[in-house]
Each structure stands twice: as C-alpha cells, then as structure tokens.
C-alpha cells in the first residue's frame, strides 16, 4: 500500500477539532508550507500546536494564530513573532515555553517509548517548578515527561513511497523527531523518488515513522533575516 | 576609554582554545566569529543543527535552508555537518561543546545567569539558552556592563528569572574582564583607560 496522497487536502483529512499537532521548522526554515496552509483553510479549530516558534513575520504558523484555530502552544522561542505576542497578551492562547533541548528530547522520548527522563537543563529555574528533582552522582536533574501528538506535519527534501526520508541542511531541525513522536506523521516533500533511489545507508528517517506522503515541488522558503558579506569585504 | 563591541569580541576570541567546539549566542557573541584566527581549527556549533558553521554567505549565495539559531543566513565550512535538533542538544547537554559564549540580562557573583526574561517585560523565550548554560563545559558571558538605563548587569544575586545556576566562569564587558567569585567579582583585566574605581562604581556587587 502506498503512503503517497495526491493532494495536501487528502493528506490532512484525518485532522479533527482539538487535535494535538507537531509542526517542524526552525522559524520559517523547513516549514511544511502547503500542509500548514491546508490546515488553516480546512476549518478545524481548538488545536494544540507543538512547534519551536509558531511562525514569524506573519508567515508560516502565524496563519493559524490569525485564523484563531489554536488554543494551546508548546514552543521554545517567541522572539519578534508579533502574532504570538498578541495572543499571549490577550490570553486567547495558553503558551508554554520550554528549553529547546528539553522540548526536542521530550518528543524523542515519546517516539522512543520512554515515558520520562532526567535532564540537568532548567534545574534551579522556573522550568523545574513542580517537577521531581533527583540527584545522580552529586548533580541535580529535573524529571521531564514525554511529549506526544496526534499528528506531525513535516517537510523533507526527498521521500520515496515507503516514506523513507532525506532532509536538507538546517531544514531538518525538529522534523524527524516530531515524526517519531506523532501517531500520524505527514510529510510534504520537494521531491518524490522511486523505491531504491535513496540508498539504505543514506536514509535520514526510516519509513516506519511516516504514515502519509504528499509531493509539493514549489515552496516560498522565506528568509527571516538575510545576512550577507560583500566580496570586497573579504578581499580587504 | 572603554572597549567597543568589536574590541569585546576580539578579547573574547582570545578565550577560545584552538580546535575547540564553540557555540555563539545571539547578538554580541555572534561578532566573535569574525575574530577567530584562520588557523585556529575552531568548529562553530549552531543549535539548530550545524557543526562547522561558516561566515555569512556572499550576496546572492543565500540559501533559505541554511540558517543559524538567530535565523540569519549562514554558510557551512568544508568538513561541516548537519543534524537534527535531538542530536544537536545531545551534543550540547552531553558536554561535547567546549565553550558557549552567551549574552545576558543579569549575571551574578555566584555564577548564576539570567538571560531569557525580564519581569514585566516582553518575554522573548528560552530557546537553546538553558541547555547551553547547563551543558557546555565552559560559559563565557559578553555583555554591556550596565543596562541602557544605567543599572548594573553584574549583580550580587540575579532577581530576573534564572537561565542556570552557578555556571558562568568569565564575563567580558566594555570595562574589562571579570570572574564571578561567590560574593563579588574579581578583575582579570581592565580596558585601557578604565579605572578600578569606575569598574567598582558600575558593578552591582563588590570587587574582590
């Protein structure tokens, strides 16, 4: 049975009101742009969003905030995301800010069948409030629980019909981990290739973690902060 | 005369051991990349998934899918590697990063650092700061000595929400280089023309 769906609408057809959804991307880098847009247009609401930044510059997941379909967010960084600052200020979205390493390790644990783990990150800070602290070999650690989701929406460079994935550069970020942590992982791929076209040793994420694939060749790929050097600068 | 931002970055570069793995925080620490000797063999780590981060790309060569943790376009040096965020934070939390250079809002004489939230202010978020602070082998802080309103950033104890406890080993500001010593800060070096009296006056804890 192929995992390939012909449209993004078909690929997200199982998403219902109140779903918990992980969305890959570091800011706007590596976003599943078509899947994000399709969810915003589908009419689903009361979503829990698990994503590092929840959009920026009015783009990406900012569309979900503007459409008012998100009730709860787990993220690590707000920065200049004005849409998120607005939702936090008016109290319409419940936002939990986590340390980035804890955020991703909680998802990794969920995907790996580990209910909880101890990390040194956040000991002595508000992040540890109300959580179990335990000492190992003379150092304190805080217990963190696995973070699960119903869906993961991710972006890849190359996918085959079995769901084997290759990512590209820093567009990889949280995506493979989110795919592992979700009951249904849906991948939007730049390129759809045949079985065997990705060498087994070159697979970044095996197909076992992917349930649906949709081919989306065109992406906007917005640059948030364009920084360059001029050639003369280097010569001097 | 106190140090400029560039001079702070140049002084910070001297703290970096050849061949080490270094993570540079957003803002002032980012400038340090420009002052590493070409033959230093230093690998810059970016927590969004690069070991071997290079300089900004030439105009026209920007790739939207090659960014640093500040979401700026960057490059990857020959020998560089890309990986997912779980691997990146295993590198950080697991003690494989030799040095992290961070900015701050407050840093205390007991080595505590508070750099993610100002009470009553706009919350920017934690990002990778808590993991970098808790997991790196050494933490160097680069900061202005005081806030824009003239309040000390080097304090006896932080009253802003903490990022990590007791992790900072050295601080470089426009006035010089300082080490947290528990109840106060020691002066390692003063910028040219800065007196001990000025440093004492602008520091929110005793100079010891």
Short mmCIF file of C-alpha atoms in Angstrom, two decimals:
data_model
loop_
_atom_site.label_atom_id
_atom_site.label_comp_id
_atom_site.label_asym_id
_atom_site.label_seq_id
_atom_site.Cartn_x
_atom_site.Cartn_y
_atom_site.Cartn_z
CA UNK A 1 0.00 0.00 0.00
CA UNK A 2 1.43 3.34 -0.98
CA UNK A 3 1.70 6.16 1.52
CA UNK A 4 1.50 8.75 -1.24
CA UNK A 5 -1.54 11.04 -1.30
CA UNK A 6 -2.39 13.07 -4.37
CA UNK A 7 -3.35 16.31 -2.62
CA UNK A 8 -2.50 18.11 0.63
CA UNK A 9 -6.23 18.18 1.45
CA UNK A 10 -6.37 14.36 1.29
CA UNK A 11 -3.16 14.09 3.28
CA UNK A 12 -4.62 16.07 6.23
CA UNK A 13 -8.12 14.56 6.01
CA UNK A 14 -7.88 12.86 9.43
CA UNK A 15 -7.18 16.07 11.38
CA UNK A 16 -10.14 16.96 13.64
CA UNK A 17 -11.02 19.76 16.06
CA UNK A 18 -8.93 19.61 19.24
CA UNK A 19 -6.04 17.70 17.64
CA UNK A 20 -2.50 17.93 19.03
CA UNK A 21 -0.22 18.76 16.10
CA UNK A 22 3.57 19.00 15.93
CA UNK A 23 4.89 21.16 13.11
CA UNK A 24 8.54 21.04 12.04
CA UNK A 25 10.70 24.03 11.20
CA UNK A 26 13.15 26.40 12.88
CA UNK A 27 11.14 29.58 12.48
CA UNK A 28 10.19 29.59 8.81
CA UNK A 29 13.10 27.35 7.80
CA UNK A 30 11.98 23.87 6.81
CA UNK A 31 8.23 24.53 7.08
CA UNK A 32 5.67 22.19 5.53
CA UNK A 33 4.19 25.25 3.84
CA UNK A 34 1.37 23.54 1.91
CA UNK A 35 0.25 21.38 4.85
CA UNK A 36 0.25 24.40 7.18
CA UNK A 37 -1.87 26.38 4.69
CA UNK A 38 -4.26 23.47 4.12
CA UNK A 39 -4.93 23.06 7.86
CA UNK A 40 -5.66 26.80 8.18
CA UNK A 41 -8.19 26.52 5.33
CA UNK A 42 -9.74 23.22 6.46
CA UNK A 43 -11.90 24.77 9.19
CA UNK A 44 -10.50 22.66 12.06
CA UNK A 45 -10.14 24.51 15.37
CA UNK A 46 -9.16 24.29 19.05
CA UNK A 47 -5.79 22.85 18.09
CA UNK A 48 -2.81 22.28 20.36
CA UNK A 49 0.29 23.34 18.45
CA UNK A 50 3.74 21.98 19.29
CA UNK A 51 6.36 23.91 17.34
CA UNK A 52 9.60 25.76 18.09
CA UNK A 53 8.45 29.26 17.10
CA UNK A 54 4.82 29.12 15.90
CA UNK A 55 5.57 31.27 12.87
CA UNK A 56 7.22 34.65 12.43
CA UNK A 57 6.81 37.81 10.34
CA UNK A 58 3.14 36.95 9.83
CA UNK A 59 4.11 33.84 7.86
CA UNK A 60 4.07 30.07 8.39
CA UNK A 61 2.17 29.10 11.52
CA UNK A 62 1.24 32.74 12.11
CA UNK A 63 -1.63 31.88 9.72
CA UNK A 64 -3.05 29.51 12.36
CA UNK A 65 -2.83 32.24 15.01
CA UNK A 66 -4.53 34.77 12.74
CA UNK A 67 -7.26 32.25 11.88
CA UNK A 68 -7.76 31.76 15.65
CA UNK A 69 -7.68 27.96 15.44
CA UNK A 70 -5.05 27.37 18.16
CA UNK A 71 -5.92 27.15 21.87
CA UNK A 72 -2.64 25.88 23.31
CA UNK A 73 1.01 26.14 22.25
CA UNK A 74 4.21 24.43 23.32
CA UNK A 75 7.20 26.33 21.93
CA UNK A 76 10.71 27.49 22.91
CA UNK A 77 11.07 30.97 21.50
CA UNK A 78 8.73 33.87 20.76
CA UNK A 79 11.25 36.50 19.63
CA UNK A 80 9.70 39.00 17.25
CA UNK A 81 6.64 36.86 16.45
CA UNK A 82 4.08 39.67 16.90
CA UNK A 83 1.11 37.39 16.23
CA UNK A 84 2.16 35.18 19.13
CA UNK A 85 2.93 38.14 21.43
CA UNK A 86 -0.60 39.41 20.74
CA UNK A 87 -2.22 36.05 21.55
CA UNK A 88 -0.15 35.74 24.74
CA UNK A 89 -1.09 39.28 25.82
CA UNK A 90 -4.84 38.87 25.25
CA UNK A 91 -4.81 35.43 26.86
CA UNK A 92 -6.60 33.70 23.99
CA UNK A 93 -3.84 31.10 23.62
CA UNK A 94 -2.24 29.20 26.51
CA UNK A 95 1.51 29.28 25.80
CA UNK A 96 4.09 27.02 27.46
CA UNK A 97 7.71 28.00 26.77
CA UNK A 98 10.25 25.18 27.13
CA UNK A 99 14.03 24.94 26.87
CA UNK A 100 14.75 23.81 23.30
CA UNK A 101 16.74 20.73 24.25
CA UNK A 102 14.04 19.63 26.69
CA UNK A 103 11.36 20.32 24.06
CA UNK A 104 13.03 18.06 21.50
CA UNK A 105 14.09 15.37 24.00
CA UNK A 106 10.51 15.13 25.31
CA UNK A 107 9.41 14.39 21.74
CA UNK A 108 12.29 11.98 21.17
CA UNK A 109 11.29 10.13 24.36
CA UNK A 110 7.67 9.91 23.17
CA UNK A 111 8.75 8.41 19.87
CA UNK A 112 11.20 6.02 21.53
CA UNK A 113 8.79 4.60 24.11
CA UNK A 114 10.33 6.37 27.10
CA UNK A 115 7.75 7.98 29.44
CA UNK A 116 10.12 10.34 31.27
CA UNK A 117 13.79 11.24 31.70
CA UNK A 118 16.07 13.37 33.88
CA UNK A 119 17.89 16.39 32.46
CA UNK A 120 20.24 18.95 34.02
CA UNK A 121 18.58 21.71 31.97
CA UNK A 122 16.32 24.02 33.95
CA UNK A 123 17.38 22.96 37.46
CA UNK A 124 17.03 25.98 39.76
CA UNK A 125 14.77 27.82 37.28
CA UNK A 126 11.00 28.23 36.83
CA UNK A 127 11.13 25.37 34.32
CA UNK A 128 11.66 22.94 37.22
CA UNK A 129 8.74 24.29 39.30
CA UNK A 130 6.51 21.45 40.48
CA UNK A 131 8.68 18.77 38.88
CA UNK A 132 10.62 15.97 40.56
CA UNK A 133 14.29 16.76 41.20
CA UNK A 134 16.68 13.87 41.72
CA UNK A 135 20.40 13.74 42.40
CA UNK A 136 22.64 11.44 40.37
CA UNK A 137 26.37 11.31 41.08
CA UNK A 138 26.23 14.57 43.02
CA UNK A 139 24.38 16.65 40.44
CA UNK A 140 20.69 17.63 40.39
CA UNK A 141 18.41 16.77 37.49
CA UNK A 142 14.77 17.57 36.73
CA UNK A 143 12.30 14.95 35.52
CA UNK A 144 10.61 15.72 32.22
CA UNK A 145 7.76 13.73 30.64
CA UNK A 146 7.41 12.50 27.08
CA UNK A 147 5.53 14.85 24.73
CA UNK A 148 3.14 13.07 22.34
CA UNK A 149 0.96 14.30 19.49
CA UNK A 150 -1.78 13.07 17.19
CA UNK A 151 -0.13 14.47 14.05
CA UNK A 152 3.23 15.73 12.82
CA UNK A 153 3.45 17.95 9.75
CA UNK A 154 6.96 17.99 8.35
CA UNK A 155 8.94 18.94 5.27
CA UNK A 156 11.59 16.86 3.50
CA UNK A 157 13.87 17.20 0.50
CA UNK A 158 13.41 13.68 -0.84
CA UNK A 159 10.94 10.88 0.04
CA UNK A 160 10.13 7.51 -1.51
CA UNK A 161 6.70 5.77 -1.47
CA UNK A 162 7.74 3.74 1.61
CA UNK A 163 8.20 7.04 3.48
CA UNK A 164 11.99 6.89 3.68
CA UNK A 165 13.27 10.43 4.07
CA UNK A 166 16.23 12.63 3.30
CA UNK A 167 16.30 16.12 4.71
CA UNK A 168 18.30 19.13 3.56
CA UNK A 169 20.71 21.21 5.66
CA UNK A 170 19.13 23.09 8.61
CA UNK A 171 15.62 22.45 7.28
CA UNK A 172 15.87 19.13 9.16
CA UNK A 173 15.76 20.50 12.73
CA UNK A 174 12.83 19.04 14.76
CA UNK A 175 11.12 17.23 11.87
CA UNK A 176 12.42 13.64 12.19
CA UNK A 177 11.86 13.69 15.96
CA UNK A 178 8.31 15.01 15.58
CA UNK A 179 7.54 12.31 13.03
CA UNK A 180 8.62 9.72 15.61
CA UNK A 181 6.51 11.29 18.38
CA UNK A 182 3.20 11.56 16.49
CA UNK A 183 0.56 8.90 15.81
CA UNK A 184 0.31 10.09 12.22
CA UNK A 185 3.27 11.78 10.55
CA UNK A 186 2.52 13.55 7.29
CA UNK A 187 5.46 14.64 5.15
CA UNK A 188 5.46 17.22 2.39
CA UNK A 189 8.37 16.55 0.07
CA UNK A 190 10.16 18.67 -2.53
CA UNK A 191 10.96 15.53 -4.49
CA UNK A 192 9.17 12.17 -4.70
CA UNK A 193 11.54 9.39 -5.80
CA UNK A 194 11.10 5.68 -6.54
CA UNK A 195 11.84 2.83 -4.12
CA UNK A 196 15.55 2.16 -4.07
CA UNK A 197 16.52 5.62 -5.27
CA UNK A 198 17.61 6.53 -1.76
CA UNK A 199 20.49 4.29 -0.73
CA UNK A 200 19.59 2.44 2.51
CA UNK A 201 22.63 3.95 4.22
CA UNK A 202 21.55 7.46 3.22
CA UNK A 203 18.06 7.36 4.75
CA UNK A 204 17.81 10.04 7.48
CA UNK A 205 14.45 8.78 8.80
CA UNK A 206 13.11 5.29 8.02
CA UNK A 207 9.59 4.93 6.62
CA UNK A 208 8.29 3.25 9.80
CA UNK A 209 7.84 6.73 11.26
CA UNK A 210 5.88 8.12 8.30
CA UNK A 211 2.21 7.46 7.51
CA UNK A 212 1.43 9.85 4.66
CA UNK A 213 3.45 11.49 1.90
CA UNK A 214 2.46 14.33 -0.39
CA UNK A 215 4.57 15.76 -3.19
CA UNK A 216 4.84 19.58 -3.13
CA UNK A 217 7.54 20.74 -5.54
CA UNK A 218 7.19 24.53 -5.04
CA UNK A 219 7.99 26.39 -1.81
CA UNK A 220 8.24 30.03 -0.83
CA UNK A 221 11.14 29.42 1.62
CA UNK A 222 11.05 32.86 3.22
CA UNK A 223 14.34 34.11 4.68
CA UNK A 224 13.66 35.70 8.08
CA UNK A 225 16.91 37.62 8.47
CA UNK A 226 19.02 37.96 5.34
CA UNK A 227 22.67 38.43 6.31
CA UNK A 228 25.44 38.57 3.70
CA UNK A 229 29.04 39.67 3.23
CA UNK A 230 30.18 41.58 0.20
CA UNK A 231 33.02 40.24 -1.90
CA UNK A 232 35.13 43.36 -1.34
CA UNK A 233 34.86 42.87 2.43
CA UNK A 234 36.57 39.52 2.08
CA UNK A 235 39.35 40.75 -0.17
CA UNK A 236 40.35 43.52 2.23
CA UNK B 1 38.21 54.82 27.04
CA UNK B 2 36.30 51.57 27.24
CA UNK B 3 36.21 48.73 24.69
CA UNK B 4 33.98 48.85 21.63
CA UNK B 5 31.78 45.90 20.72
CA UNK B 6 34.43 44.78 18.23
CA UNK B 7 37.14 45.00 20.93
CA UNK B 8 34.97 42.93 23.29
CA UNK B 9 34.61 40.31 20.53
CA UNK B 10 38.39 40.38 19.88
CA UNK B 11 39.11 39.88 23.58
CA UNK B 12 36.57 37.04 23.72
CA UNK B 13 38.25 35.31 20.76
CA UNK B 14 41.40 35.00 22.92
CA UNK B 15 39.43 32.81 25.34
CA UNK B 16 38.89 30.16 22.65
CA UNK B 17 41.20 27.15 22.65
CA UNK B 18 42.43 26.02 19.21
CA UNK B 19 40.43 23.06 17.90
CA UNK B 20 37.54 23.53 20.30
CA UNK B 21 33.79 23.35 19.62
CA UNK B 22 32.11 26.66 20.35
CA UNK B 23 28.51 27.88 20.35
CA UNK B 24 27.94 31.61 19.92
CA UNK B 25 24.74 33.12 21.27
CA UNK B 26 22.60 35.71 19.52
CA UNK B 27 23.75 39.36 19.50
CA UNK B 28 27.19 40.45 20.74
CA UNK B 29 28.59 36.85 20.88
CA UNK B 30 27.87 36.42 17.14
CA UNK B 31 30.60 39.03 16.43
CA UNK B 32 33.29 36.73 17.86
CA UNK B 33 33.14 34.61 14.68
CA UNK B 34 34.82 37.45 12.76
CA UNK B 35 37.86 37.45 15.06
CA UNK B 36 38.90 33.80 15.09
CA UNK B 37 42.37 33.23 13.63
CA UNK B 38 42.10 31.41 10.27
CA UNK B 39 44.24 28.53 11.53
CA UNK B 40 42.52 28.12 14.91
CA UNK B 41 40.69 24.94 13.85
CA UNK B 42 37.63 26.03 15.85
CA UNK B 43 34.29 24.41 14.98
CA UNK B 44 31.29 26.65 15.47
CA UNK B 45 28.16 24.82 16.59
CA UNK B 46 24.72 26.24 15.85
CA UNK B 47 21.98 24.58 17.90
CA UNK B 48 19.52 24.39 15.00
CA UNK B 49 21.76 21.71 13.53
CA UNK B 50 25.22 22.71 12.26
CA UNK B 51 28.71 21.77 13.40
CA UNK B 52 31.12 23.77 11.27
CA UNK B 53 29.16 26.95 10.71
CA UNK B 54 30.87 29.40 8.35
CA UNK B 55 30.55 33.15 7.76
CA UNK B 56 27.56 34.89 6.19
CA UNK B 57 27.16 33.94 2.51
CA UNK B 58 28.27 36.21 -0.34
CA UNK B 59 25.47 38.36 -1.64
CA UNK B 60 23.36 36.23 -3.98
CA UNK B 61 24.52 32.92 -2.44
CA UNK B 62 22.00 32.94 0.45
CA UNK B 63 20.21 29.63 0.97
CA UNK B 64 16.96 29.95 2.99
CA UNK B 65 17.54 26.44 4.32
CA UNK B 66 20.99 27.21 5.74
CA UNK B 67 20.49 29.42 8.77
CA UNK B 68 21.93 29.89 12.26
CA UNK B 69 19.96 29.81 15.52
CA UNK B 70 19.25 33.52 15.09
CA UNK B 71 17.58 32.60 11.80
CA UNK B 72 20.19 34.55 9.81
CA UNK B 73 21.53 33.14 6.54
CA UNK B 74 24.95 31.50 7.04
CA UNK B 75 27.28 29.02 5.32
CA UNK B 76 28.77 25.66 6.25
CA UNK B 77 32.55 25.18 6.13
CA UNK B 78 34.22 22.20 4.42
CA UNK B 79 34.06 19.36 6.96
CA UNK B 80 30.85 20.74 8.44
CA UNK B 81 27.89 18.54 9.36
CA UNK B 82 24.12 18.94 9.62
CA UNK B 83 21.89 17.03 12.05
CA UNK B 84 18.52 17.07 13.79
CA UNK B 85 17.74 19.03 16.96
CA UNK B 86 17.85 15.98 19.28
CA UNK B 87 21.41 15.24 18.13
CA UNK B 88 22.30 18.92 18.45
CA UNK B 89 21.13 19.07 22.06
CA UNK B 90 22.77 15.73 22.85
CA UNK B 91 25.98 17.47 21.73
CA UNK B 92 25.20 20.43 23.99
CA UNK B 93 23.74 18.71 27.05
CA UNK B 94 26.16 15.81 26.80
CA UNK B 95 29.17 18.07 27.33
CA UNK B 96 30.56 17.89 23.79
CA UNK B 97 30.55 21.67 23.37
CA UNK B 98 33.72 23.11 24.90
CA UNK B 99 32.60 26.70 25.22
CA UNK B 100 29.39 28.68 24.89
CA UNK B 101 29.55 32.44 24.60
CA UNK B 102 26.27 33.98 25.74
CA UNK B 103 24.74 37.41 26.09
CA UNK B 104 22.84 38.25 29.26
CA UNK B 105 20.42 40.50 31.11
CA UNK B 106 21.99 39.76 34.51
CA UNK B 107 24.96 37.74 35.70
CA UNK B 108 25.64 37.16 39.39
CA UNK B 109 28.75 36.87 41.57
CA UNK B 110 27.77 33.25 42.30
CA UNK B 111 27.88 32.42 38.59
CA UNK B 112 24.11 32.45 38.05
CA UNK B 113 22.89 33.75 34.70
CA UNK B 114 19.50 35.29 33.80
CA UNK B 115 19.16 35.95 30.10
CA UNK B 116 15.69 34.97 28.89
CA UNK B 117 13.02 37.06 30.60
CA UNK B 118 12.63 40.44 32.30
CA UNK B 119 9.78 40.53 34.84
CA UNK B 120 7.01 42.73 33.46
CA UNK B 121 8.78 42.96 30.11
CA UNK B 122 8.26 41.20 26.83
CA UNK B 123 9.19 37.51 27.01
CA UNK B 124 11.43 36.52 24.11
CA UNK B 125 11.66 32.88 25.09
CA UNK B 126 14.22 30.38 26.31
CA UNK B 127 15.39 28.89 23.00
CA UNK B 128 18.63 26.98 23.50
CA UNK B 129 19.93 29.18 26.34
CA UNK B 130 19.11 26.89 29.29
CA UNK B 131 20.58 23.79 27.63
CA UNK B 132 23.72 25.66 26.54
CA UNK B 133 24.15 27.09 30.04
CA UNK B 134 23.59 23.73 31.75
CA UNK B 135 25.53 21.55 29.34
CA UNK B 136 28.55 23.39 27.92
CA UNK B 137 31.92 22.72 29.51
CA UNK B 138 32.57 26.45 29.95
CA UNK B 139 30.36 29.55 29.83
CA UNK B 140 31.71 32.95 28.83
CA UNK B 141 29.36 35.93 29.01
CA UNK B 142 29.67 39.01 26.80
CA UNK B 143 27.54 41.96 27.83
CA UNK B 144 27.39 45.69 28.28
CA UNK B 145 28.43 46.42 31.88
CA UNK B 146 25.16 48.25 32.57
CA UNK B 147 21.68 48.47 31.05
CA UNK B 148 20.78 51.39 28.80
CA UNK B 149 19.20 52.99 31.89
CA UNK B 150 22.45 52.65 33.82
CA UNK B 151 21.56 49.69 36.02
CA UNK B 152 24.27 47.14 36.86
CA UNK B 153 24.09 43.86 34.94
CA UNK B 154 26.83 42.31 37.09
CA UNK B 155 24.95 41.81 40.35
CA UNK B 156 25.35 40.07 43.70
CA UNK B 157 22.34 37.78 43.03
CA UNK B 158 20.00 37.79 39.99
CA UNK B 159 16.43 38.94 40.55
CA UNK B 160 15.34 38.10 36.98
CA UNK B 161 14.21 34.53 36.20
CA UNK B 162 17.32 32.32 36.06
CA UNK B 163 18.64 30.53 32.99
CA UNK B 164 21.03 28.36 35.02
CA UNK B 165 22.71 28.32 38.41
CA UNK B 166 26.43 28.79 39.05
CA UNK B 167 27.66 28.13 35.51
CA UNK B 168 29.40 31.35 34.39
CA UNK B 169 33.20 31.28 34.55
CA UNK B 170 34.08 34.63 32.98
CA UNK B 171 32.46 37.90 31.84
CA UNK B 172 33.75 40.40 29.29
CA UNK B 173 32.23 43.89 29.14
CA UNK B 174 33.34 47.25 27.73
CA UNK B 175 35.14 47.86 31.03
CA UNK B 176 37.20 44.68 31.08
CA UNK B 177 37.30 41.03 32.04
CA UNK B 178 35.72 39.81 35.29
CA UNK B 179 35.35 36.47 37.07
CA UNK B 180 32.49 35.62 39.47
CA UNK B 181 33.95 34.76 42.88
CA UNK B 182 30.91 33.98 45.02
CA UNK B 183 30.22 37.24 46.89
CA UNK B 184 31.84 39.54 44.37
CA UNK B 185 33.71 39.77 41.06
CA UNK B 186 37.47 39.75 40.57
CA UNK B 187 39.10 41.93 37.93
CA UNK B 188 41.11 39.85 35.43
CA UNK B 189 41.88 42.77 33.15
CA UNK B 190 40.65 46.35 32.67
CA UNK B 191 40.15 48.03 29.31
CA UNK B 192 42.72 50.72 28.61
CA UNK B 193 41.81 53.92 30.43
CA UNK B 194 39.23 52.27 32.72
CA UNK B 195 39.97 52.66 36.42
CA UNK B 196 39.24 50.12 39.12
CA UNK B 197 37.10 52.83 40.71
CA UNK B 198 34.89 53.07 37.62
CA UNK B 199 34.50 49.29 37.47
CA UNK B 200 33.63 49.23 41.18
CA UNK B 201 31.06 52.01 40.76
CA UNK B 202 29.29 50.32 37.82
CA UNK B 203 29.24 46.79 39.29
CA UNK B 204 26.32 45.69 41.45
CA UNK B 205 28.48 43.54 43.73
CA UNK B 206 31.81 44.03 45.50
CA UNK B 207 35.05 43.88 43.50
CA UNK B 208 37.12 41.31 45.37
#
